[in-house]
Amino acid sequence: MNLSVLKKIRVIFSILYFIIITLLFIDFTGLIPPSVYDSIVFLQFVPSLFKFKNLLILAGIGFILIFLLNILFGRVYCSFICPLGTLQDIISFISRKIRKLKKYKYQFLKPYRFIKYSFLTIFVFCLFTSTSVVVSLLDPYSIYGRISSGLFRRILTYGNNILVSELQKINMYSLYRVDLKAEHWTILAVTLFFFVLIILFSVFKGRLYCNTICPVGTFLGLCSKVSFFKIEINKNSCTRCSLCIRSCKAGCIDIRNQSVDFERCVACYNCVNVCRDNAITYTTKKSLPEIKPNSNINGNTRRQFLGILALILAASIKKIKAQEIVTNTATVRTKRQIPISPPGSISVEMFNASCTACHLCISACPTHVLQPSYTDYGLIGFMQPVMDNQAGFCNFECIKCSEVCPTGAITPIELGSKKLTQIGIAHFEQRNCIVETEGTDCGACAEHCPTKAVTMIPWRNGLVIPNVTSEICIGCGACEYACPTTPYKAIYIEGNKVHLTAREPDETTQKKEPEENFPF
Amino acid sequence: MKRRDFIRKSVSAGVIAGTALSFGGYGKLFARIVDDPLLPYDLVAVRDGEPGLMLDKALEALGGIQKFVKKGQTVVIKPNIGWDVEPEKAANTNPLLIKRLISHCFTAGAKEVYVFDNTCDNWTACYKNSGIEKATKDAGAKIAPAHSEGYFQQVSIPNGKNLKEAKVHELILSSDVFINVPILKSHGSAKLTITMKNLMGIVWDRRYWHRNNLNQCIADFATYRKPDLNIVDAYHVMTKNGPRGVSKADVVTMKYLIASTDMVAADAAAAKIFGMEPGLINYIQIASDMGVGQMDLSKLNISRIKV
């Protein structure tokens, strides 16, 4: 087989896969059917590892597939499947078209073993101790998810809204506005930090990010030491022209020793294509690359690592009142003590332990009730999605998040059981209620309640006031969202640490005999 | 476009003509020469028919759709599409009624017909699952979004007591004809939702109404812009657990339809059908006191039609 076809396959596959996975994250129309999500995202290494761990189902088999591919061919995940990897390739490609940036040629790089093994060690430790925040910060798929959900999707909706306002002027309503709630600045800062980091790395050093910081890259690199197929340089044919080095994004070709550090090779096959001497082979022949260990720590990377740590610390310091808005009548401060995790997540603890904060569900949630959390879950669940009833409420008829979740943090749930899954319970604070403070009718909460857990019961002066039947409340937050009191809500959901099952709503049939004549 | 419009109108006219003929004696629909000495009626109440047929009869009794929609005008129809539930649960206006109404508008020569509601549940799900999006498109009208503040414009309500200003959907401001098509339902706090309450779906900030005496705000807003026609769908009626409802057990099939240009009169008649005294519905009483319309049905010229 002509080896040059490998690069073509890689480019076509990775671009197609990248486009589809990006569409999943930026689709604000909900047009992509839920079945597409799993068939695309199941290949992502860390999410599918989590899914396998959480659900022990075949759906989580993606990581095993990746592992086997890795054993056969090396780090194909990094070049074919990882969206963050493809993003770097795209940025590198563009930057090499820009004259000023052209001079940054690829070259052989130090392996930075200390840094990469440190990140891997931390990552694995956090994986086993369920320290999700670190897993979330370092999983490349989740980083890309947050970039495309938090940045690309936002930019797209701004553009969409500008277009819509122009079309509106001529009464065209085929497109529609999309209003997204702003993320907390720390979450945006983390996303931007990684985006800029990725841009810098890919412009100046190719895939160095994947070979220093990315724990998945390092892990797959270690596995690829025993890979069946390997990129090798045939010393007899090689003329040391260095063309391969100039094309090696990973900087893993040592031309002086005519060797390839296959641990760092991301299987992009660029070198295969440029070699004029046909000296680069992709074979099963075993040979041991001789590269001396190098424990020299790169100062820049250390600063970046410290930067991440600083950000995490900064996020943990300031507590905010995320669930409050400000004006007048309500006087009693109501704030939930227990955060609400989405239906299907079984318990807050399990959710926190299994979510990598890729924000796919946040992108898919039609009511935008799922928002990235700041301090709701504490530091451990930083950036993980949380039910935010200021932004919306959980649609009674919807299970979209459970259909798209790639990690199994939100387990698949049937609509019927979702409608009885109690993720929290409504709490009524009468002292804030309009009916009490203003002496007028309101009932917005009862209006929105899909199970009639909140009803209006007779009060004084012919008025009716809300009453909560906890057993049939599912904690969807419609009442809290609709409650008009400010600055505090008169009705709010207190999360259930462990989700419970609500009683079925009451149902009494009625018979009404139609009257013979008009009643007027 | 013009040819398409022509075809669309011809087809809808054909459908209506066919239906009219098949029920016999309603060929007058086109003649518009209604020789009823009691015309014009203040209110028409129809019962015991299918939604589309009852609408035909009501419009005929009112002097035909041409009385309300003139050639070349733009029409905006405001049904209740508030909830993500199927039509049988009667939380949203019957899509068959909307479809027929749109056909009538095009028959009268309407240039464009728009349909929208500022929903309570997720708007795309409401539009889809209520069946109204499909009904609208099938009839050749356009469904418009109303889920973002960007579609609403500030207006003042000079006669309002608590509600002095509101943000109103731009289509209400730009369209020539406004037809209000609520469904009669029970309501947790306002007791009933009919024509006046349905107008909460053409404004943006409903929470303000809830904070500032809901009943007064409903009446206040009724002074802002009278719909050119109100058609109350009381075919399936949610008699409890409104306005969203829990199950089909909340619904009673009553097979009524009311049409009137007077919202207070329409609400009073609908309340009677529901089995409640209009005076007990606070906003009906307030609106009547403010002179929005006539709640004393004995003072109205009513056409009562049994199909």
mmCIF file with all atom_site columns, N, CA, C and O in Angstrom, chain A residues 67-107:
data_model
loop_
_atom_site.group_PDB
_atom_site.id
_atom_site.type_symbol
_atom_site.label_atom_id
_atom_site.label_alt_id
_atom_site.label_comp_id
_atom_site.label_asym_id
_atom_site.label_entity_id
_atom_site.label_seq_id
_atom_site.pdbx_PDB_ins_code
_atom_site.Cartn_x
_atom_site.Cartn_y
_atom_site.Cartn_z
_atom_site.occupancy
_atom_site.B_iso_or_equiv
_atom_site.pdbx_formal_charge
_atom_site.auth_seq_id
_atom_site.auth_comp_id
_atom_site.auth_asym_id
_atom_site.auth_atom_id
_atom_site.pdbx_PDB_model_num
ATOM 1   N N  . PHE A 1 67  ? -8.004  2.166  22.754 1.00 0.00 ? 67  PHE A N  1
ATOM 2   C CA . PHE A 1 67  ? -6.848  1.507  23.326 1.00 0.00 ? 67  PHE A CA 1
ATOM 3   C C  . PHE A 1 67  ? -6.286  0.458  22.355 1.00 0.00 ? 67  PHE A C  1
ATOM 4   O O  . PHE A 1 67  ? -5.076  0.393  22.107 1.00 0.00 ? 67  PHE A O  1
ATOM 5   N N  . LEU A 1 68  ? -7.190  -0.318 21.757 1.00 0.00 ? 68  LEU A N  1
ATOM 6   C CA . LEU A 1 68  ? -6.760  -1.347 20.810 1.00 0.00 ? 68  LEU A CA 1
ATOM 7   C C  . LEU A 1 68  ? -6.118  -0.720 19.570 1.00 0.00 ? 68  LEU A C  1
ATOM 8   O O  . LEU A 1 68  ? -5.071  -1.184 19.098 1.00 0.00 ? 68  LEU A O  1
ATOM 9   N N  . LEU A 1 69  ? -6.745  0.332  19.069 1.00 0.00 ? 69  LEU A N  1
ATOM 10  C CA . LEU A 1 69  ? -6.197  1.047  17.914 1.00 0.00 ? 69  LEU A CA 1
ATOM 11  C C  . LEU A 1 69  ? -4.799  1.556  18.236 1.00 0.00 ? 69  LEU A C  1
ATOM 12  O O  . LEU A 1 69  ? -3.883  1.526  17.419 1.00 0.00 ? 69  LEU A O  1
ATOM 13  N N  . ASN A 1 70  ? -4.673  2.025  19.490 1.00 0.00 ? 70  ASN A N  1
ATOM 14  C CA . ASN A 1 70  ? -3.409  2.565  19.936 1.00 0.00 ? 70  ASN A CA 1
ATOM 15  C C  . ASN A 1 70  ? -2.322  1.484  19.976 1.00 0.00 ? 70  ASN A C  1
ATOM 16  O O  . ASN A 1 70  ? -1.184  1.702  19.585 1.00 0.00 ? 70  ASN A O  1
ATOM 17  N N  . ILE A 1 71  ? -2.720  0.322  20.444 1.00 0.00 ? 71  ILE A N  1
ATOM 18  C CA . ILE A 1 71  ? -1.780  -0.800 20.513 1.00 0.00 ? 71  ILE A CA 1
ATOM 19  C C  . ILE A 1 71  ? -1.360  -1.218 19.104 1.00 0.00 ? 71  ILE A C  1
ATOM 20  O O  . ILE A 1 71  ? -0.219  -1.584 18.850 1.00 0.00 ? 71  ILE A O  1
ATOM 21  N N  . LEU A 1 72  ? -2.285  -1.093 18.165 1.00 0.00 ? 72  LEU A N  1
ATOM 22  C CA . LEU A 1 72  ? -1.970  -1.468 16.791 1.00 0.00 ? 72  LEU A CA 1
ATOM 23  C C  . LEU A 1 72  ? -1.163  -0.385 16.067 1.00 0.00 ? 72  LEU A C  1
ATOM 24  O O  . LEU A 1 72  ? -0.107  -0.642 15.515 1.00 0.00 ? 72  LEU A O  1
ATOM 25  N N  . PHE A 1 73  ? -1.690  0.849  16.114 1.00 0.00 ? 73  PHE A N  1
ATOM 26  C CA . PHE A 1 73  ? -1.154  1.871  15.211 1.00 0.00 ? 73  PHE A CA 1
ATOM 27  C C  . PHE A 1 73  ? -0.526  3.091  15.881 1.00 0.00 ? 73  PHE A C  1
ATOM 28  O O  . PHE A 1 73  ? -0.112  4.020  15.204 1.00 0.00 ? 73  PHE A O  1
ATOM 29  N N  . GLY A 1 74  ? -0.532  3.129  17.200 1.00 0.00 ? 74  GLY A N  1
ATOM 30  C CA . GLY A 1 74  ? -0.028  4.323  17.860 1.00 0.00 ? 74  GLY A CA 1
ATOM 31  C C  . GLY A 1 74  ? -1.156  5.292  18.160 1.00 0.00 ? 74  GLY A C  1
ATOM 32  O O  . GLY A 1 74  ? -2.326  4.918  18.166 1.00 0.00 ? 74  GLY A O  1
ATOM 33  N N  . ARG A 1 75  ? -0.773  6.562  18.371 1.00 0.00 ? 75  ARG A N  1
ATOM 34  C CA . ARG A 1 75  ? -1.749  7.511  18.913 1.00 0.00 ? 75  ARG A CA 1
ATOM 35  C C  . ARG A 1 75  ? -2.718  8.043  17.836 1.00 0.00 ? 75  ARG A C  1
ATOM 36  O O  . ARG A 1 75  ? -2.784  9.246  17.607 1.00 0.00 ? 75  ARG A O  1
ATOM 37  N N  . VAL A 1 76  ? -3.494  7.171  17.231 1.00 0.00 ? 76  VAL A N  1
ATOM 38  C CA . VAL A 1 76  ? -4.448  7.638  16.223 1.00 0.00 ? 76  VAL A CA 1
ATOM 39  C C  . VAL A 1 76  ? -5.531  8.512  16.851 1.00 0.00 ? 76  VAL A C  1
ATOM 40  O O  . VAL A 1 76  ? -6.094  9.380  16.206 1.00 0.00 ? 76  VAL A O  1
ATOM 41  N N  . TYR A 1 77  ? -5.803  8.275  18.159 1.00 0.00 ? 77  TYR A N  1
ATOM 42  C CA . TYR A 1 77  ? -6.792  9.112  18.830 1.00 0.00 ? 77  TYR A CA 1
ATOM 43  C C  . TYR A 1 77  ? -6.415  10.588 18.693 1.00 0.00 ? 77  TYR A C  1
ATOM 44  O O  . TYR A 1 77  ? -7.246  11.423 18.367 1.00 0.00 ? 77  TYR A O  1
ATOM 45  N N  . CYS A 1 78  ? -5.123  10.864 18.917 1.00 0.00 ? 78  CYS A N  1
ATOM 46  C CA . CYS A 1 78  ? -4.667  12.258 18.951 1.00 0.00 ? 78  CYS A CA 1
ATOM 47  C C  . CYS A 1 78  ? -4.819  12.945 17.595 1.00 0.00 ? 78  CYS A C  1
ATOM 48  O O  . CYS A 1 78  ? -5.026  14.151 17.534 1.00 0.00 ? 78  CYS A O  1
ATOM 49  N N  . SER A 1 79  ? -4.677  12.206 16.527 1.00 0.00 ? 79  SER A N  1
ATOM 50  C CA . SER A 1 79  ? -4.714  12.830 15.210 1.00 0.00 ? 79  SER A CA 1
ATOM 51  C C  . SER A 1 79  ? -6.036  12.665 14.478 1.00 0.00 ? 79  SER A C  1
ATOM 52  O O  . SER A 1 79  ? -6.379  13.453 13.623 1.00 0.00 ? 79  SER A O  1
ATOM 53  N N  . PHE A 1 80  ? -6.760  11.617 14.824 1.00 0.00 ? 80  PHE A N  1
ATOM 54  C CA . PHE A 1 80  ? -8.002  11.344 14.096 1.00 0.00 ? 80  PHE A CA 1
ATOM 55  C C  . PHE A 1 80  ? -9.242  11.798 14.859 1.00 0.00 ? 80  PHE A C  1
ATOM 56  O O  . PHE A 1 80  ? -10.215 12.262 14.277 1.00 0.00 ? 80  PHE A O  1
ATOM 57  N N  . ILE A 1 81  ? -9.224  11.608 16.168 1.00 0.00 ? 81  ILE A N  1
ATOM 58  C CA . ILE A 1 81  ? -10.470 11.679 16.926 1.00 0.00 ? 81  ILE A CA 1
ATOM 59  C C  . ILE A 1 81  ? -10.535 12.844 17.907 1.00 0.00 ? 81  ILE A C  1
ATOM 60  O O  . ILE A 1 81  ? -11.566 13.475 18.059 1.00 0.00 ? 81  ILE A O  1
ATOM 61  N N  . CYS A 1 82  ? -9.406  13.129 18.547 1.00 0.00 ? 82  CYS A N  1
ATOM 62  C CA . CYS A 1 82  ? -9.444  14.176 19.573 1.00 0.00 ? 82  CYS A CA 1
ATOM 63  C C  . CYS A 1 82  ? -9.752  15.534 18.929 1.00 0.00 ? 82  CYS A C  1
ATOM 64  O O  . CYS A 1 82  ? -8.989  16.021 18.102 1.00 0.00 ? 82  CYS A O  1
ATOM 65  N N  . PRO A 1 83  ? -10.889 16.158 19.293 1.00 0.00 ? 83  PRO A N  1
ATOM 66  C CA . PRO A 1 83  ? -11.231 17.435 18.650 1.00 0.00 ? 83  PRO A CA 1
ATOM 67  C C  . PRO A 1 83  ? -10.247 18.552 19.013 1.00 0.00 ? 83  PRO A C  1
ATOM 68  O O  . PRO A 1 83  ? -10.034 19.465 18.209 1.00 0.00 ? 83  PRO A O  1
ATOM 69  N N  . LEU A 1 84  ? -9.664  18.444 20.202 1.00 0.00 ? 84  LEU A N  1
ATOM 70  C CA . LEU A 1 84  ? -8.681  19.464 20.578 1.00 0.00 ? 84  LEU A CA 1
ATOM 71  C C  . LEU A 1 84  ? -7.423  19.324 19.721 1.00 0.00 ? 84  LEU A C  1
ATOM 72  O O  . LEU A 1 84  ? -6.784  20.308 19.358 1.00 0.00 ? 84  LEU A O  1
ATOM 73  N N  . GLY A 1 85  ? -7.094  18.070 19.380 1.00 0.00 ? 85  GLY A N  1
ATOM 74  C CA . GLY A 1 85  ? -5.954  17.826 18.507 1.00 0.00 ? 85  GLY A CA 1
ATOM 75  C C  . GLY A 1 85  ? -6.198  18.388 17.119 1.00 0.00 ? 85  GLY A C  1
ATOM 76  O O  . GLY A 1 85  ? -5.346  19.087 16.556 1.00 0.00 ? 85  GLY A O  1
ATOM 77  N N  . THR A 1 86  ? -7.375  18.110 16.578 1.00 0.00 ? 86  THR A N  1
ATOM 78  C CA . THR A 1 86  ? -7.701  18.618 15.240 1.00 0.00 ? 86  THR A CA 1
ATOM 79  C C  . THR A 1 86  ? -7.734  20.141 15.249 1.00 0.00 ? 86  THR A C  1
ATOM 80  O O  . THR A 1 86  ? -7.277  20.783 14.298 1.00 0.00 ? 86  THR A O  1
ATOM 81  N N  . LEU A 1 87  ? -8.250  20.707 16.348 1.00 0.00 ? 87  LEU A N  1
ATOM 82  C CA . LEU A 1 87  ? -8.259  22.169 16.459 1.00 0.00 ? 87  LEU A CA 1
ATOM 83  C C  . LEU A 1 87  ? -6.842  22.724 16.357 1.00 0.00 ? 87  LEU A C  1
ATOM 84  O O  . LEU A 1 87  ? -6.588  23.712 15.659 1.00 0.00 ? 87  LEU A O  1
ATOM 85  N N  . GLN A 1 88  ? -5.905  22.049 17.043 1.00 0.00 ? 88  GLN A N  1
ATOM 86  C CA . GLN A 1 88  ? -4.508  22.495 16.980 1.00 0.00 ? 88  GLN A CA 1
ATOM 87  C C  . GLN A 1 88  ? -3.956  22.376 15.564 1.00 0.00 ? 88  GLN A C  1
ATOM 88  O O  . GLN A 1 88  ? -3.230  23.258 15.096 1.00 0.00 ? 88  GLN A O  1
ATOM 89  N N  . ASP A 1 89  ? -4.302  21.286 14.892 1.00 0.00 ? 89  ASP A N  1
ATOM 90  C CA . ASP A 1 89  ? -3.843  21.112 13.512 1.00 0.00 ? 89  ASP A CA 1
ATOM 91  C C  . ASP A 1 89  ? -4.367  22.222 12.615 1.00 0.00 ? 89  ASP A C  1
ATOM 92  O O  . ASP A 1 89  ? -3.654  22.740 11.759 1.00 0.00 ? 89  ASP A O  1
ATOM 93  N N  . ILE A 1 90  ? -5.645  22.582 12.839 1.00 0.00 ? 90  ILE A N  1
ATOM 94  C CA . ILE A 1 90  ? -6.250  23.640 12.022 1.00 0.00 ? 90  ILE A CA 1
ATOM 95  C C  . ILE A 1 90  ? -5.535  24.968 12.281 1.00 0.00 ? 90  ILE A C  1
ATOM 96  O O  . ILE A 1 90  ? -5.192  25.694 11.345 1.00 0.00 ? 90  ILE A O  1
ATOM 97  N N  . ILE A 1 91  ? -5.290  25.239 13.566 1.00 0.00 ? 91  ILE A N  1
ATOM 98  C CA . ILE A 1 91  ? -4.610  26.496 13.907 1.00 0.00 ? 91  ILE A CA 1
ATOM 99  C C  . ILE A 1 91  ? -3.195  26.504 13.312 1.00 0.00 ? 91  ILE A C  1
ATOM 100 O O  . ILE A 1 91  ? -2.763  27.498 12.718 1.00 0.00 ? 91  ILE A O  1
ATOM 101 N N  . SER A 1 92  ? -2.476  25.392 13.440 1.00 0.00 ? 92  SER A N  1
ATOM 102 C CA . SER A 1 92  ? -1.131  25.301 12.865 1.00 0.00 ? 92  SER A CA 1
ATOM 103 C C  . SER A 1 92  ? -1.169  25.529 11.359 1.00 0.00 ? 92  SER A C  1
ATOM 104 O O  . SER A 1 92  ? -0.354  26.266 10.804 1.00 0.00 ? 92  SER A O  1
ATOM 105 N N  . PHE A 1 93  ? -2.143  24.911 10.717 1.00 0.00 ? 93  PHE A N  1
ATOM 106 C CA . PHE A 1 93  ? -2.280  25.016 9.272  1.00 0.00 ? 93  PHE A CA 1
ATOM 107 C C  . PHE A 1 93  ? -2.480  26.478 8.860  1.00 0.00 ? 93  PHE A C  1
ATOM 108 O O  . PHE A 1 93  ? -1.806  26.991 7.965  1.00 0.00 ? 93  PHE A O  1
ATOM 109 N N  . ILE A 1 94  ? -3.388  27.145 9.573  1.00 0.00 ? 94  ILE A N  1
ATOM 110 C CA . ILE A 1 94  ? -3.662  28.552 9.251  1.00 0.00 ? 94  ILE A CA 1
ATOM 111 C C  . ILE A 1 94  ? -2.444  29.413 9.534  1.00 0.00 ? 94  ILE A C  1
ATOM 112 O O  . ILE A 1 94  ? -2.055  30.249 8.712  1.00 0.00 ? 94  ILE A O  1
ATOM 113 N N  . SER A 1 95  ? -1.831  29.191 10.691 1.00 0.00 ? 95  SER A N  1
ATOM 114 C CA . SER A 1 95  ? -0.715  30.061 11.074 1.00 0.00 ? 95  SER A CA 1
ATOM 115 C C  . SER A 1 95  ? 0.456   29.914 10.103 1.00 0.00 ? 95  SER A C  1
ATOM 116 O O  . SER A 1 95  ? 1.229   30.842 9.924  1.00 0.00 ? 95  SER A O  1
ATOM 117 N N  . ARG A 1 96  ? 0.553   28.747 9.475  1.00 0.00 ? 96  ARG A N  1
ATOM 118 C CA . ARG A 1 96  ? 1.644   28.555 8.526  1.00 0.00 ? 96  ARG A CA 1
ATOM 119 C C  . ARG A 1 96  ? 1.350   29.176 7.161  1.00 0.00 ? 96  ARG A C  1
ATOM 120 O O  . ARG A 1 96  ? 2.168   29.170 6.262  1.00 0.00 ? 96  ARG A O  1
ATOM 121 N N  . LYS A 1 97  ? 0.134   29.697 7.036  1.00 0.00 ? 97  LYS A N  1
ATOM 122 C CA . LYS A 1 97  ? -0.204  30.461 5.839  1.00 0.00 ? 97  LYS A CA 1
ATOM 123 C C  . LYS A 1 97  ? 0.073   31.960 6.059  1.00 0.00 ? 97  LYS A C  1
ATOM 124 O O  . LYS A 1 97  ? 0.041   32.746 5.126  1.00 0.00 ? 97  LYS A O  1
ATOM 125 N N  . ILE A 1 98  ? 0.259   32.312 7.337  1.00 0.00 ? 98  ILE A N  1
ATOM 126 C CA . ILE A 1 98  ? 0.494   33.722 7.645  1.00 0.00 ? 98  ILE A CA 1
ATOM 127 C C  . ILE A 1 98  ? 1.997   33.994 7.602  1.00 0.00 ? 98  ILE A C  1
ATOM 128 O O  . ILE A 1 98  ? 2.780   33.294 8.254  1.00 0.00 ? 98  ILE A O  1
ATOM 129 N N  . ARG A 1 99  ? 2.407   35.011 6.825  1.00 0.00 ? 99  ARG A N  1
ATOM 130 C CA . ARG A 1 99  ? 3.830   35.231 6.550  1.00 0.00 ? 99  ARG A CA 1
ATOM 131 C C  . ARG A 1 99  ? 4.652   35.389 7.828  1.00 0.00 ? 99  ARG A C  1
ATOM 132 O O  . ARG A 1 99  ? 5.675   34.781 8.002  1.00 0.00 ? 99  ARG A O  1
ATOM 133 N N  . LYS A 1 100 ? 4.103   36.201 8.741  1.00 0.00 ? 100 LYS A N  1
ATOM 134 C CA . LYS A 1 100 ? 4.862   36.491 9.968  1.00 0.00 ? 100 LYS A CA 1
ATOM 135 C C  . LYS A 1 100 ? 5.078   35.247 10.828 1.00 0.00 ? 100 LYS A C  1
ATOM 136 O O  . LYS A 1 100 ? 6.023   35.167 11.599 1.00 0.00 ? 100 LYS A O  1
ATOM 137 N N  . LEU A 1 101 ? 4.138   34.321 10.726 1.00 0.00 ? 101 LEU A N  1
ATOM 138 C CA . LEU A 1 101 ? 4.226   33.152 11.593 1.00 0.00 ? 101 LEU A CA 1
ATOM 139 C C  . LEU A 1 101 ? 4.908   31.971 10.906 1.00 0.00 ? 101 LEU A C  1
ATOM 140 O O  . LEU A 1 101 ? 5.189   30.965 11.518 1.00 0.00 ? 101 LEU A O  1
ATOM 141 N N  . LYS A 1 102 ? 5.164   32.134 9.617  1.00 0.00 ? 102 LYS A N  1
ATOM 142 C CA . LYS A 1 102 ? 5.743   31.042 8.838  1.00 0.00 ? 102 LYS A CA 1
ATOM 143 C C  . LYS A 1 102 ? 7.093   30.583 9.367  1.00 0.00 ? 102 LYS A C  1
ATOM 144 O O  . LYS A 1 102 ? 7.467   29.424 9.253  1.00 0.00 ? 102 LYS A O  1
ATOM 145 N N  . LYS A 1 103 ? 7.818   31.547 9.943  1.00 0.00 ? 103 LYS A N  1
ATOM 146 C CA . LYS A 1 103 ? 9.194   31.243 10.353 1.00 0.00 ? 103 LYS A CA 1
ATOM 147 C C  . LYS A 1 103 ? 9.270   30.222 11.492 1.00 0.00 ? 103 LYS A C  1
ATOM 148 O O  . LYS A 1 103 ? 10.315  29.652 11.745 1.00 0.00 ? 103 LYS A O  1
ATOM 149 N N  . TYR A 1 104 ? 8.101   30.032 12.208 1.00 0.00 ? 104 TYR A N  1
ATOM 150 C CA . TYR A 1 104 ? 8.150   29.071 13.301 1.00 0.00 ? 104 TYR A CA 1
ATOM 151 C C  . TYR A 1 104 ? 8.046   27.660 12.748 1.00 0.00 ? 104 TYR A C  1
ATOM 152 O O  . TYR A 1 104 ? 6.972   27.083 12.631 1.00 0.00 ? 104 TYR A O  1
ATOM 153 N N  . LYS A 1 105 ? 9.199   27.140 12.368 1.00 0.00 ? 105 LYS A N  1
ATOM 154 C CA . LYS A 1 105 ? 9.236   25.804 11.766 1.00 0.00 ? 105 LYS A CA 1
ATOM 155 C C  . LYS A 1 105 ? 9.254   24.743 12.864 1.00 0.00 ? 105 LYS A C  1
ATOM 156 O O  . LYS A 1 105 ? 9.731   24.969 13.976 1.00 0.00 ? 105 LYS A O  1
ATOM 157 N N  . TYR A 1 106 ? 8.721   23.600 12.529 1.00 0.00 ? 106 TYR A N  1
ATOM 158 C CA . TYR A 1 106 ? 8.790   22.491 13.483 1.00 0.00 ? 106 TYR A CA 1
ATOM 159 C C  . TYR A 1 106 ? 10.224  22.035 13.614 1.00 0.00 ? 106 TYR A C  1
ATOM 160 O O  . TYR A 1 106 ? 11.006  22.044 12.674 1.00 0.00 ? 106 TYR A O  1
ATOM 161 N N  . GLN A 1 107 ? 10.568  21.621 14.796 1.00 0.00 ? 107 GLN A N  1
ATOM 162 C CA . GLN A 1 107 ? 11.911  21.086 15.005 1.00 0.00 ? 107 GLN A CA 1
ATOM 163 C C  . GLN A 1 107 ? 11.857  20.002 16.079 1.00 0.00 ? 107 GLN A C  1
ATOM 164 O O  . GLN A 1 107 ? 10.845  19.846 16.759 1.00 0.00 ? 107 GLN A O  1
#
